[in-house]
PDB file of N, CA and C in Angstrom:
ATOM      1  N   UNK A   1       5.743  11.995   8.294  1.00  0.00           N
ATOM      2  CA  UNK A   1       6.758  11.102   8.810  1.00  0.00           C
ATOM      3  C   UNK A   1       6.115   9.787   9.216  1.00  0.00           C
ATOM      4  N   UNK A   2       6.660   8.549   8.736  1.00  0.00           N
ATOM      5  CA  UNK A   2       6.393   7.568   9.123  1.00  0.00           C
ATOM      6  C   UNK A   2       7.343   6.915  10.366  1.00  0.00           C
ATOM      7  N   UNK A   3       6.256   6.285  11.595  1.00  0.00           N
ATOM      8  CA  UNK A   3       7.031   5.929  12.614  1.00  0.00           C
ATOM      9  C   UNK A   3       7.123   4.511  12.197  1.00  0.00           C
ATOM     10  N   UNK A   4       8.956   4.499  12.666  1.00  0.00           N
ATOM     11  CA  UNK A   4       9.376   3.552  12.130  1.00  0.00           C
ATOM     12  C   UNK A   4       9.202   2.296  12.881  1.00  0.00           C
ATOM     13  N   UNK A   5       8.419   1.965  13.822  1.00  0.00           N
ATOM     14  CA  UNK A   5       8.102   1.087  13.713  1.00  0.00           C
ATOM     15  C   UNK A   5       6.688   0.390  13.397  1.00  0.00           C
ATOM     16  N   UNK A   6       6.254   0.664  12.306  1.00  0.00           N
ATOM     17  CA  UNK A   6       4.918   0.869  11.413  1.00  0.00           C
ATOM     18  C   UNK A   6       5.105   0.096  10.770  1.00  0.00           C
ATOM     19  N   UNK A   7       4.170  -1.209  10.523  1.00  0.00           N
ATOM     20  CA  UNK A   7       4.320  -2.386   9.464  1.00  0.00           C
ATOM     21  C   UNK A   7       3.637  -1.564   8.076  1.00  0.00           C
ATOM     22  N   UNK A   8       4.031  -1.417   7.316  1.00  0.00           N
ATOM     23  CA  UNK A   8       3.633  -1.559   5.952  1.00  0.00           C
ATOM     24  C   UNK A   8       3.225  -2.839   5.051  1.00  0.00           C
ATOM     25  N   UNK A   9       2.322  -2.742   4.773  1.00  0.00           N
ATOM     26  CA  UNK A   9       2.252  -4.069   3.672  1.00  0.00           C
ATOM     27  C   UNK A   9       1.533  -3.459   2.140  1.00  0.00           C
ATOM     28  N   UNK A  10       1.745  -3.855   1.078  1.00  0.00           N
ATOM     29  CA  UNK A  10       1.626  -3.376   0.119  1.00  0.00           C
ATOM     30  C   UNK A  10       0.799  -4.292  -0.630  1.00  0.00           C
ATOM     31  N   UNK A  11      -0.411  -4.604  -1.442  1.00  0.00           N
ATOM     32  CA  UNK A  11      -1.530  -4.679  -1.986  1.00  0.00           C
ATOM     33  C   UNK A  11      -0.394  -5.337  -3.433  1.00  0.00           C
ATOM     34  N   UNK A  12      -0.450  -6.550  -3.504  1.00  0.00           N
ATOM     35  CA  UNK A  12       0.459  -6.544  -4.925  1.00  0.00           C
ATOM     36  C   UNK A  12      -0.577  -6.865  -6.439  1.00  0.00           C
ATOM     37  N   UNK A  13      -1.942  -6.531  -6.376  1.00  0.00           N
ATOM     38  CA  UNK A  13      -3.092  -6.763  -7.271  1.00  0.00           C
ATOM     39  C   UNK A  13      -3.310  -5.148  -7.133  1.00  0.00           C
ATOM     40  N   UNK A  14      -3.888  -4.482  -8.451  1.00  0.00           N
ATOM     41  CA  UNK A  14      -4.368  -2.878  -8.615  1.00  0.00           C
ATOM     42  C   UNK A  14      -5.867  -3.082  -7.606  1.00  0.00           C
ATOM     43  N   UNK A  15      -6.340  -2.068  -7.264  1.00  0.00           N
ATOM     44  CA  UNK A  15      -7.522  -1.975  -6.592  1.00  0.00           C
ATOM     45  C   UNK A  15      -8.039  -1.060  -7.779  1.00  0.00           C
ATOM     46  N   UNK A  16      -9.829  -0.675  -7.458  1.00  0.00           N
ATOM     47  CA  UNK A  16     -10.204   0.023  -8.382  1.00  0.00           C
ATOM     48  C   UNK A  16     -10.560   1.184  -7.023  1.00  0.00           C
ATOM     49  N   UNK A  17      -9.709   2.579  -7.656  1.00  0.00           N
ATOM     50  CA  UNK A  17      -9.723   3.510  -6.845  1.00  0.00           C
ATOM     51  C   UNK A  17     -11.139   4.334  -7.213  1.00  0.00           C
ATOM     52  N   UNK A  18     -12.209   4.034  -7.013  1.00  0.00           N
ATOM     53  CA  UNK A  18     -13.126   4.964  -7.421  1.00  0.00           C
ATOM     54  C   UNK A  18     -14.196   4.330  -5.747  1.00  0.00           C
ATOM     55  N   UNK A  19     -13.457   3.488  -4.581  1.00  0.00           N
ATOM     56  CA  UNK A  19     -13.761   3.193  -3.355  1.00  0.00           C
ATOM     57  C   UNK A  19     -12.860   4.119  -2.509  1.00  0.00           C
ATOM     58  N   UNK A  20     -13.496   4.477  -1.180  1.00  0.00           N
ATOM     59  CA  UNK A  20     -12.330   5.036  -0.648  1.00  0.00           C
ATOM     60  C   UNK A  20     -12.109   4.304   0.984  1.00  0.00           C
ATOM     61  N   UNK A  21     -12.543   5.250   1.862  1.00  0.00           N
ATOM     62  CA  UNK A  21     -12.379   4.341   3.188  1.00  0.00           C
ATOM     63  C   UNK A  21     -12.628   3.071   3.172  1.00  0.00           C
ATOM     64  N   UNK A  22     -14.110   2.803   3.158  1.00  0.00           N
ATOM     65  CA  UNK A  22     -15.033   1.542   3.206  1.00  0.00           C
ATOM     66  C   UNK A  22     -14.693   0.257   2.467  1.00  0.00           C
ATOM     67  N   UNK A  23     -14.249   1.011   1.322  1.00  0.00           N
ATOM     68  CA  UNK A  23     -13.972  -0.442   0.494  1.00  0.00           C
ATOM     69  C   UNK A  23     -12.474  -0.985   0.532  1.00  0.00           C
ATOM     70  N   UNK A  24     -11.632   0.395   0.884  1.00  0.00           N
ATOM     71  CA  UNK A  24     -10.435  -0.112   1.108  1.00  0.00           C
ATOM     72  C   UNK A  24     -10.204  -1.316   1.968  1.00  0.00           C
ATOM     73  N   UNK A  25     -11.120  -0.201   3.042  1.00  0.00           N
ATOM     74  CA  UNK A  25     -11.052  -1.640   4.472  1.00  0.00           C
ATOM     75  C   UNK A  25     -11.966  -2.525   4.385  1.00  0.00           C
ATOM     76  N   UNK A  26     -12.559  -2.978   3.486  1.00  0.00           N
ATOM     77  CA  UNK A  26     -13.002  -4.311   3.214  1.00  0.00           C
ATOM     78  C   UNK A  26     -12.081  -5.155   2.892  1.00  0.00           C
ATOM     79  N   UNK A  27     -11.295  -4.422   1.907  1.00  0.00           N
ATOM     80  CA  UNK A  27      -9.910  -5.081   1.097  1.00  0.00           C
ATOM     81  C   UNK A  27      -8.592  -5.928   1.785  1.00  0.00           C
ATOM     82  N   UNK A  28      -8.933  -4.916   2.810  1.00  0.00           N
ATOM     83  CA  UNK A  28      -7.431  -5.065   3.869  1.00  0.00           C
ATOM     84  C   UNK A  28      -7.991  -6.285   4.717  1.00  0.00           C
ATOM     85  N   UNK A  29      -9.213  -6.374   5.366  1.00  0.00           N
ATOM     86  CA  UNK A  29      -9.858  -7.618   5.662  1.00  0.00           C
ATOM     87  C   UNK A  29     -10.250  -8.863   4.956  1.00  0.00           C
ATOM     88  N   UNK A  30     -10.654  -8.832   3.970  1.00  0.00           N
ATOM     89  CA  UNK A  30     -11.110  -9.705   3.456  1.00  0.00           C
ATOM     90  C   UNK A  30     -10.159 -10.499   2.316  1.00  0.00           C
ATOM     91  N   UNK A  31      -9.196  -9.329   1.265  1.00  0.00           N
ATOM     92  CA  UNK A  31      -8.399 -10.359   0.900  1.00  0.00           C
ATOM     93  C   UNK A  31      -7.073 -10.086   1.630  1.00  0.00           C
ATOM     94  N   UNK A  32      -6.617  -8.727   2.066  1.00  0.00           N
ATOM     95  CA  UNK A  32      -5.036  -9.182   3.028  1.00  0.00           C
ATOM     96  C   UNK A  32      -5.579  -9.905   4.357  1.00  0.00           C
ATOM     97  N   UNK A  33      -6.334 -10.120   5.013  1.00  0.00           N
ATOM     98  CA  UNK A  33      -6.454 -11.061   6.730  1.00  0.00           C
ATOM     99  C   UNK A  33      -5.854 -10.071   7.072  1.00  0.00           C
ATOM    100  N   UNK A  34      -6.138  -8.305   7.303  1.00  0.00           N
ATOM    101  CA  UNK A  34      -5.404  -7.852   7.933  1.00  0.00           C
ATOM    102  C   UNK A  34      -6.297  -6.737   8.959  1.00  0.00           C
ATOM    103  N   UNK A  35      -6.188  -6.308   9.718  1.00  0.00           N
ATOM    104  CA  UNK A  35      -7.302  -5.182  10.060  1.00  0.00           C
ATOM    105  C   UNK A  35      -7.106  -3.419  10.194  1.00  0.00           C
ATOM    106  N   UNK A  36      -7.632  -2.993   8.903  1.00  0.00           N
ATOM    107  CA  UNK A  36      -7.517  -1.276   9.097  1.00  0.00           C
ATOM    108  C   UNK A  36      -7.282  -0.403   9.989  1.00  0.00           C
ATOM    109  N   UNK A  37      -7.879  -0.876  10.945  1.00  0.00           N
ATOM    110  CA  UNK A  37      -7.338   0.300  12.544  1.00  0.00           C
ATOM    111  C   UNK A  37      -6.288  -0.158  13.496  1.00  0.00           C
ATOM    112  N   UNK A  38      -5.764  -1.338  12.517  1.00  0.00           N
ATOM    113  CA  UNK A  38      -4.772  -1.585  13.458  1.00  0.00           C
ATOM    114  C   UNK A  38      -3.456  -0.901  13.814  1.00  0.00           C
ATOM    115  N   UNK A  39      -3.119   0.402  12.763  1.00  0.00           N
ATOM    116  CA  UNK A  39      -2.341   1.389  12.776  1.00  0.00           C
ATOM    117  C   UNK A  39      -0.912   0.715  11.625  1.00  0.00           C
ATOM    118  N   UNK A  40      -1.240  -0.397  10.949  1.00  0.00           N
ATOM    119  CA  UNK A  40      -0.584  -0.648  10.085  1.00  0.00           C
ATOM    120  C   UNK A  40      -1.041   0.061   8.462  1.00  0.00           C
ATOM    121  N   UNK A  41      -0.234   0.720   7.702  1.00  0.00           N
ATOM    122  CA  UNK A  41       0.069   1.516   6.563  1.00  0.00           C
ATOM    123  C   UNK A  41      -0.362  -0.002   5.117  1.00  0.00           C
ATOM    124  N   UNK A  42      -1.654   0.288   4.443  1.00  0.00           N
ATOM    125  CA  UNK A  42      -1.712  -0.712   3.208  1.00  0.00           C
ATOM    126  C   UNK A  42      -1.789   0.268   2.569  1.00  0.00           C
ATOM    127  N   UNK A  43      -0.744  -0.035   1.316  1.00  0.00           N
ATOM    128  CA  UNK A  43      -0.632   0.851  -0.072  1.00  0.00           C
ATOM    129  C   UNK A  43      -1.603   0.015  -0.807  1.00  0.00           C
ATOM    130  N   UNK A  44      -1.842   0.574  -1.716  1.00  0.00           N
ATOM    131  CA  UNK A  44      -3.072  -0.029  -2.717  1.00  0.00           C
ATOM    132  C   UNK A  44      -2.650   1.247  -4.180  1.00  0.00           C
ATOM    133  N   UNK A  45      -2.017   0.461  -5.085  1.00  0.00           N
ATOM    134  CA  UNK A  45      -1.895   0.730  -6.366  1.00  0.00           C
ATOM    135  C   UNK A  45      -3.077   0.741  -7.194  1.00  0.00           C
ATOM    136  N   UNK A  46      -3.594   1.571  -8.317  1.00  0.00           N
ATOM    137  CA  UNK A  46      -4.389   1.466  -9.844  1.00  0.00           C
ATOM    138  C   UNK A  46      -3.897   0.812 -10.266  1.00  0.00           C
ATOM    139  N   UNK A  47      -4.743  -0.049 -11.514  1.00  0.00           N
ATOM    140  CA  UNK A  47      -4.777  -0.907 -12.690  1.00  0.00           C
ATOM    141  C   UNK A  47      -3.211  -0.240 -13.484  1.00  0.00           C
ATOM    142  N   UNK A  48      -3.816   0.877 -13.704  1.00  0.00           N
ATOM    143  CA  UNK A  48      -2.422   1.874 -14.492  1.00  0.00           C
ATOM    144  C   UNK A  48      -1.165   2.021 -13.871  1.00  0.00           C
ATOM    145  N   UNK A  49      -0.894   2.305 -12.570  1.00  0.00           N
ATOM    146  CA  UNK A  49      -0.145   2.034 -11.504  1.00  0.00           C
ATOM    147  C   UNK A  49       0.918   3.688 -11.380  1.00  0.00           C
ATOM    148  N   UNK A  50      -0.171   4.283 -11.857  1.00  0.00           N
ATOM    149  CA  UNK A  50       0.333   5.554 -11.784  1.00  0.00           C
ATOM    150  C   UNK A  50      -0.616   6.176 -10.623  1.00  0.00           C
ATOM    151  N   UNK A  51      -1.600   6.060 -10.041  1.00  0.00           N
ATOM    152  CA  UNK A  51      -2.224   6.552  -8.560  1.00  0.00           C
ATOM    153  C   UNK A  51      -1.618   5.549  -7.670  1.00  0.00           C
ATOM    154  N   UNK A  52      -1.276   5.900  -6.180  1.00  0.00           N
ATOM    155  CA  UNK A  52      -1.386   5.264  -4.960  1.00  0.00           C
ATOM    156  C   UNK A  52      -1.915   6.192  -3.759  1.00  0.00           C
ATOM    157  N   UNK A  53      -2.440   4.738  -2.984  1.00  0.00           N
ATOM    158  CA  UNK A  53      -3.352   5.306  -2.128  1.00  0.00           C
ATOM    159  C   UNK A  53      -2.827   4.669  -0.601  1.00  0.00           C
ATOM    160  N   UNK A  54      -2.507   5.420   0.736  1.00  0.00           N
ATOM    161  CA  UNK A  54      -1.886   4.618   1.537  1.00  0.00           C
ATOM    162  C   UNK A  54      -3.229   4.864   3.177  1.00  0.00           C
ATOM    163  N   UNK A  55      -3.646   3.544   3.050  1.00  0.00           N
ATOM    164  CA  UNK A  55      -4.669   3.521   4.364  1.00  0.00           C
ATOM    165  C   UNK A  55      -4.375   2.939   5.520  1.00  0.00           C
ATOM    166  N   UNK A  56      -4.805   4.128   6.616  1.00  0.00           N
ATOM    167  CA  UNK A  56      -4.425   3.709   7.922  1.00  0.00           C
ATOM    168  C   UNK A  56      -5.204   4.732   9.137  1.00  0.00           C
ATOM    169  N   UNK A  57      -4.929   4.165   9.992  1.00  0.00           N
ATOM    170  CA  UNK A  57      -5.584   5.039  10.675  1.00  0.00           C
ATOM    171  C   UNK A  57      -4.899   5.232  12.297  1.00  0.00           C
ATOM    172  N   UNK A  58      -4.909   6.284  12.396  1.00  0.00           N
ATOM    173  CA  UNK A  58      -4.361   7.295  13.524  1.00  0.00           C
ATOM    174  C   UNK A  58      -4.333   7.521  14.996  1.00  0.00           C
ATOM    175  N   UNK A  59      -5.370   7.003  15.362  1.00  0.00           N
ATOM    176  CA  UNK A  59      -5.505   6.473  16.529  1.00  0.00           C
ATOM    177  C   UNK A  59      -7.055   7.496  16.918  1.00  0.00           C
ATOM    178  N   UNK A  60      -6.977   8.654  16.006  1.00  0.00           N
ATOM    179  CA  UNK A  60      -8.291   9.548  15.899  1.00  0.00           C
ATOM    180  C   UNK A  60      -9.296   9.284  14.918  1.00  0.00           C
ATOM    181  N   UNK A  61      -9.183   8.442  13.676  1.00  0.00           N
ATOM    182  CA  UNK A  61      -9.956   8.327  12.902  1.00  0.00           C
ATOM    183  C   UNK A  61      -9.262   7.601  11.470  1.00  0.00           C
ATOM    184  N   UNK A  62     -10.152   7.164  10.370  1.00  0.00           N
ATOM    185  CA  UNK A  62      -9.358   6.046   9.687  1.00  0.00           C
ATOM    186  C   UNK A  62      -8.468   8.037   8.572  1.00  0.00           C
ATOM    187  N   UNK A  63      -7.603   7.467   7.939  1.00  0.00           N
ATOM    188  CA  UNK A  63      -6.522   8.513   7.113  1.00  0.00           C
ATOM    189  C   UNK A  63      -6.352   7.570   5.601  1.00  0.00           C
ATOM    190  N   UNK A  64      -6.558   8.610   4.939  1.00  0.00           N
ATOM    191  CA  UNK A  64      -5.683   7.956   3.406  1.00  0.00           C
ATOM    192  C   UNK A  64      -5.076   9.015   2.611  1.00  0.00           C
ATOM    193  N   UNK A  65      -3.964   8.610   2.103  1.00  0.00           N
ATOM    194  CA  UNK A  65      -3.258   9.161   1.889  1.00  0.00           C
ATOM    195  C   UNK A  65      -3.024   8.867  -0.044  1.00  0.00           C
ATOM    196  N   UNK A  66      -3.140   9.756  -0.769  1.00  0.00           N
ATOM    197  CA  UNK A  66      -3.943   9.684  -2.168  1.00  0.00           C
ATOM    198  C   UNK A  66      -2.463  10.466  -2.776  1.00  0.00           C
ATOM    199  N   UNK A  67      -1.557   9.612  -3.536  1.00  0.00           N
ATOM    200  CA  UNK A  67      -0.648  10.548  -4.823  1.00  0.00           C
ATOM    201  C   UNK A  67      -1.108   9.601  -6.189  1.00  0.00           C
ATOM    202  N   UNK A  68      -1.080  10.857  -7.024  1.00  0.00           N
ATOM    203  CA  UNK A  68      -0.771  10.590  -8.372  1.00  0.00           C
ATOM    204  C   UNK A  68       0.878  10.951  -9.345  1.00  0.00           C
ATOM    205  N   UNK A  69       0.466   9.976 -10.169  1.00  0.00           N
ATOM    206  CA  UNK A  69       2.336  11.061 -10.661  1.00  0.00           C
ATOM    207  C   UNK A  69       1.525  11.482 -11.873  1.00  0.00           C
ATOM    208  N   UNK A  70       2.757  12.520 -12.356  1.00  0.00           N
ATOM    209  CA  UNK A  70       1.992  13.350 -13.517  1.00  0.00           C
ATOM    210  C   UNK A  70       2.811  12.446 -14.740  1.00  0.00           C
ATOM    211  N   UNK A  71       3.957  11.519 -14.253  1.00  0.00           N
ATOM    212  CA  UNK A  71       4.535  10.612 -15.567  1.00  0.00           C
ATOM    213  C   UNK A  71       4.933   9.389 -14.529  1.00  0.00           C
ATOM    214  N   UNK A  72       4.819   8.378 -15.414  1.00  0.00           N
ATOM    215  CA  UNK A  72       5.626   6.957 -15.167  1.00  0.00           C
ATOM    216  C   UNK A  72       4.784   6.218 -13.941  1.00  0.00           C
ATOM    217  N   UNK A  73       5.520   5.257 -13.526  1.00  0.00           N
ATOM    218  CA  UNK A  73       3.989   4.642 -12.916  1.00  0.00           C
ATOM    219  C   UNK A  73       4.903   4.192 -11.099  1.00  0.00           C
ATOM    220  N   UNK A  74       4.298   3.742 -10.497  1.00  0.00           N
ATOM    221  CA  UNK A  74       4.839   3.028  -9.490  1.00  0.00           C
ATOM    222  C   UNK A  74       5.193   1.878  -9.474  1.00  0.00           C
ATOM    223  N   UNK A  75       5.045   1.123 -10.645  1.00  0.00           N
ATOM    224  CA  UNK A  75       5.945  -0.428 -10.662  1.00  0.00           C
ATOM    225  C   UNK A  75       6.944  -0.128  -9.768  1.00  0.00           C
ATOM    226  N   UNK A  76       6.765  -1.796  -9.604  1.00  0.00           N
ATOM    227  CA  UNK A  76       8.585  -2.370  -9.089  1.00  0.00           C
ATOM    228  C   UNK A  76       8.086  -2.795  -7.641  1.00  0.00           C
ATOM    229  N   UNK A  77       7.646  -1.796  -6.766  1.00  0.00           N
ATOM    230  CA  UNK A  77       6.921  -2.124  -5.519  1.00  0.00           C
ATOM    231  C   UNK A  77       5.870  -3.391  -5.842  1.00  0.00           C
ATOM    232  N   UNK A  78       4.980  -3.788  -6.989  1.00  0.00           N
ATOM    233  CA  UNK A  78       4.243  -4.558  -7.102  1.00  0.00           C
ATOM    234  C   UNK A  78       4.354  -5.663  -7.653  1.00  0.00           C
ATOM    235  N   UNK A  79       5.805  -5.490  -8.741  1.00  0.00           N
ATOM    236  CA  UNK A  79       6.446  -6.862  -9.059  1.00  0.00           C
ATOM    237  C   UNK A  79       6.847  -7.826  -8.577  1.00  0.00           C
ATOM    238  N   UNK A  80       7.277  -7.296  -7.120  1.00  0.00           N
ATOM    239  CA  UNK A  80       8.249  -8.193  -6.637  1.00  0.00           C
ATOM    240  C   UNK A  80       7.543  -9.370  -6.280  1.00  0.00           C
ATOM    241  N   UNK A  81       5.933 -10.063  -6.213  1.00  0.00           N
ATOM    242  CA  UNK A  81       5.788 -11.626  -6.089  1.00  0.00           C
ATOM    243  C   UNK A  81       4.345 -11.608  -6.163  1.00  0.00           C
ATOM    244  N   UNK A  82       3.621 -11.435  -7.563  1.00  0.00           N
ATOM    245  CA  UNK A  82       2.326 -11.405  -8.067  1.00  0.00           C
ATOM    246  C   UNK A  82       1.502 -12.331  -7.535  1.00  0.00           C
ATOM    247  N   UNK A  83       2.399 -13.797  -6.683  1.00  0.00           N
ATOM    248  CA  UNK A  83       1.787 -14.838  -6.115  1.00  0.00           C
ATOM    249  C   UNK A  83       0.988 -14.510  -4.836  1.00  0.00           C
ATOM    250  N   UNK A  84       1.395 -13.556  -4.095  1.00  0.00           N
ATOM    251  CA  UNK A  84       0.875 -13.585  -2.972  1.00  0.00           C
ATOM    252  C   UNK A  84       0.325 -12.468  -2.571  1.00  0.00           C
ATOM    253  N   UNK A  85      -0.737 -12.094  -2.054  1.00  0.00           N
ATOM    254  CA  UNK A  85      -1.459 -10.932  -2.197  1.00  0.00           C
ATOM    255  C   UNK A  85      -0.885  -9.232  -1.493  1.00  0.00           C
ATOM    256  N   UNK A  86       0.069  -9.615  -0.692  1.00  0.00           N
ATOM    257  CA  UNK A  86       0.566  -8.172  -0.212  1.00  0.00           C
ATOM    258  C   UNK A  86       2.081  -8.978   0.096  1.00  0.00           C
ATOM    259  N   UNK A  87       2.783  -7.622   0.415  1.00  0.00           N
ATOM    260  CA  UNK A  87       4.502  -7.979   0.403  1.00  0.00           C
ATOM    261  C   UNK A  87       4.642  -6.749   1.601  1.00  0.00           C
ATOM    262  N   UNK A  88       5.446  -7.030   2.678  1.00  0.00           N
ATOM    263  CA  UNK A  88       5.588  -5.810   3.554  1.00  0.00           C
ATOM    264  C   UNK A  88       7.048  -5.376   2.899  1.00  0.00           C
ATOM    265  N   UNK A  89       6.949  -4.259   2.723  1.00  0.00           N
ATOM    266  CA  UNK A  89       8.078  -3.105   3.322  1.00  0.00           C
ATOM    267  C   UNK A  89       8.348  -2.431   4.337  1.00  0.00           C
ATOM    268  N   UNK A  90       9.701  -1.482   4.482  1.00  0.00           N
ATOM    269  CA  UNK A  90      10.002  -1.038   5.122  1.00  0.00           C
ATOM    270  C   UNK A  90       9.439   0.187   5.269  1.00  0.00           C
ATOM    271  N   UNK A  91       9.337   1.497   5.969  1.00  0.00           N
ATOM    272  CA  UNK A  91       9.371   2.704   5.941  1.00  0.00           C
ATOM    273  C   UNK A  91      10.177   3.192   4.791  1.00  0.00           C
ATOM    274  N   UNK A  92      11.885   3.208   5.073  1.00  0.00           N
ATOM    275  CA  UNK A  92      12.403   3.659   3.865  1.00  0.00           C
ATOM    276  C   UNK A  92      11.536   3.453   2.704  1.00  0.00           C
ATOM    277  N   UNK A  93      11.809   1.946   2.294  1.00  0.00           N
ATOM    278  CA  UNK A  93      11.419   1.725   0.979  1.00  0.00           C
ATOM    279  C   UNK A  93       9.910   2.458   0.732  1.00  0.00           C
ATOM    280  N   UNK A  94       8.901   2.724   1.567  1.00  0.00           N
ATOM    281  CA  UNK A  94       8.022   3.771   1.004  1.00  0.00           C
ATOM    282  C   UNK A  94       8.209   5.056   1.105  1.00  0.00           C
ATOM    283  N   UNK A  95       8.959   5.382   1.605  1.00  0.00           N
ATOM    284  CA  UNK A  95       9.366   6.907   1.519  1.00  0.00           C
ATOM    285  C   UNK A  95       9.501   6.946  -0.059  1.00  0.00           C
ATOM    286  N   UNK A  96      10.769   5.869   0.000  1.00  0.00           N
ATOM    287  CA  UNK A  96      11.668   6.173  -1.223  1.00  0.00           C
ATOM    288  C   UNK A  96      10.299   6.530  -2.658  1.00  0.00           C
ATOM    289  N   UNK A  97       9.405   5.523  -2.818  1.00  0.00           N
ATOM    290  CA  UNK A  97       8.543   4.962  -3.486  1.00  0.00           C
ATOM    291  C   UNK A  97       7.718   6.447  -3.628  1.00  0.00           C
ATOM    292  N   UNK A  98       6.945   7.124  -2.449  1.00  0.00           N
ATOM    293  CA  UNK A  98       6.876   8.110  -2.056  1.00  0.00           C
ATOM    294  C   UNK A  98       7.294   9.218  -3.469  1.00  0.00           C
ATOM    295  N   UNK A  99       8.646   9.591  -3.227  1.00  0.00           N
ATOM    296  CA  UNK A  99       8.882  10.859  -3.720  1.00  0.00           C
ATOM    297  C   UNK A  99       9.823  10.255  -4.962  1.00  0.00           C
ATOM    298  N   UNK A 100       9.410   8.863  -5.431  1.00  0.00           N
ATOM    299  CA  UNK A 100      10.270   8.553  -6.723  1.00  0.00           C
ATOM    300  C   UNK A 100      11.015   8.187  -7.423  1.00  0.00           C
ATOM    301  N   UNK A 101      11.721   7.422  -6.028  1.00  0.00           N
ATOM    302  CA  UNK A 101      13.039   7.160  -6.240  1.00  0.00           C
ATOM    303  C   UNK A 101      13.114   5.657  -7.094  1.00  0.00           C
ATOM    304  N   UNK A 102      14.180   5.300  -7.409  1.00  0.00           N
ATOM    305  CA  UNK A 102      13.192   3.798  -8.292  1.00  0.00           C
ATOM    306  C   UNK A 102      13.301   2.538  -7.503  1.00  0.00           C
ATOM    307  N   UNK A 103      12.338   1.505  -8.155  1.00  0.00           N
ATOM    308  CA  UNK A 103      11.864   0.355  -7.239  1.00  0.00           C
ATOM    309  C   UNK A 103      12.743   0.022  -6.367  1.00  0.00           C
ATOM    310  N   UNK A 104      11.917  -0.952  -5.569  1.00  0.00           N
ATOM    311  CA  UNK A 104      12.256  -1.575  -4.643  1.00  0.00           C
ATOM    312  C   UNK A 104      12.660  -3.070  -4.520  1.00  0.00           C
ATOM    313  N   UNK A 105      13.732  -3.447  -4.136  1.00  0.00           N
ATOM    314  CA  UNK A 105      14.819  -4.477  -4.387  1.00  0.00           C
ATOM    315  C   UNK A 105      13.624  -5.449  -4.147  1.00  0.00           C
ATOM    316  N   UNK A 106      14.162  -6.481  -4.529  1.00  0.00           N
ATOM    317  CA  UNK A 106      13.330  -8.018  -4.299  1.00  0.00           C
ATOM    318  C   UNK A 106      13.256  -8.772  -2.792  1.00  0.00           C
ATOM    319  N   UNK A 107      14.446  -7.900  -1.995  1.00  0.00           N
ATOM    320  CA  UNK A 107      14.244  -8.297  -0.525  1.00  0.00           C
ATOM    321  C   UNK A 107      13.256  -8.272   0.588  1.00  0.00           C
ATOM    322  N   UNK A 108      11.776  -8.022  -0.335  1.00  0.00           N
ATOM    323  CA  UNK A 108      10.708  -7.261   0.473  1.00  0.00           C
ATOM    324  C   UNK A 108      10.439  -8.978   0.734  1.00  0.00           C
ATOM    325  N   UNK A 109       9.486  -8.813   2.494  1.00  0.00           N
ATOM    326  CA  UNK A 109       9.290 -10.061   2.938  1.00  0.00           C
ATOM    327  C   UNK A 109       8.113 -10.400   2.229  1.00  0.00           C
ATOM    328  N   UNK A 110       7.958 -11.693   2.040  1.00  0.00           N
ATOM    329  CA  UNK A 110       6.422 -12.138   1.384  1.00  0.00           C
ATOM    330  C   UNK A 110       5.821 -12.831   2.590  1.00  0.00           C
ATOM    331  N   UNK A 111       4.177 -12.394   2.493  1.00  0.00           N
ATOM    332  CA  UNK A 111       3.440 -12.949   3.345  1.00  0.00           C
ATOM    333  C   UNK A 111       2.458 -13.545   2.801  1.00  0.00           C
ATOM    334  N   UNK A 112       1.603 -14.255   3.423  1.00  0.00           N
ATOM    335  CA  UNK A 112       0.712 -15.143   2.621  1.00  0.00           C
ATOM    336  C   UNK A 112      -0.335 -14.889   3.190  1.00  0.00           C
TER     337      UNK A 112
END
């Protein structure tokens, strides 16, 4: 369960998933300006965009959270504005994203 009041921001460039904690949170610092333990949720998509990976951490230690699909990819979450390096969502909208449901409207906020 995600508490809903949990910023999400979403990675709109593939990462190369063969990093896990360490490099994530380099990622989240260095190109989102954002900081890993701050208890905010960064998704980070594959090149292929069929793995996602969601990093955060708990208040006990850093957490990631690793799905693959066995068909079709996670577009749509990453379309929505290739210009700017992460896009926040909502909870819903990653739930939805989550277990499959299809993309996510263009109303996601852009941050810079």
């Amino acid at each position: 369960m995600i508490p809903v009041a949990t910023r999400i921001f979403v990675a709109t460039k593939p990462v190369d998933f063969r990093g896990s904690f360490d490099r994530l949170g380099g990622i989240v610092r260095e190109r989102l300006g954002g900081d890993p333990r701050s208890g905010t949720f960064w998704v980070f998509m594959n090149r292929g965009g069929d793995k996602l990976k969601v990093l955060f951490f708990d208040q006990t230690g850093d957490c990631i959270f690793y799905k693959r699909l066995d068909q079709g990819t996670f577009r749509g979450i990453v379309d929505l504005d290739p210009e700017h390096e992460r896009i926040e969502v909502d909870a819903a909208k990653l739930r939805a994203l989550l277990i499959g449901l299809p993309s996510v409207d263009s109303r996601a906020r852009k941050i810079h």
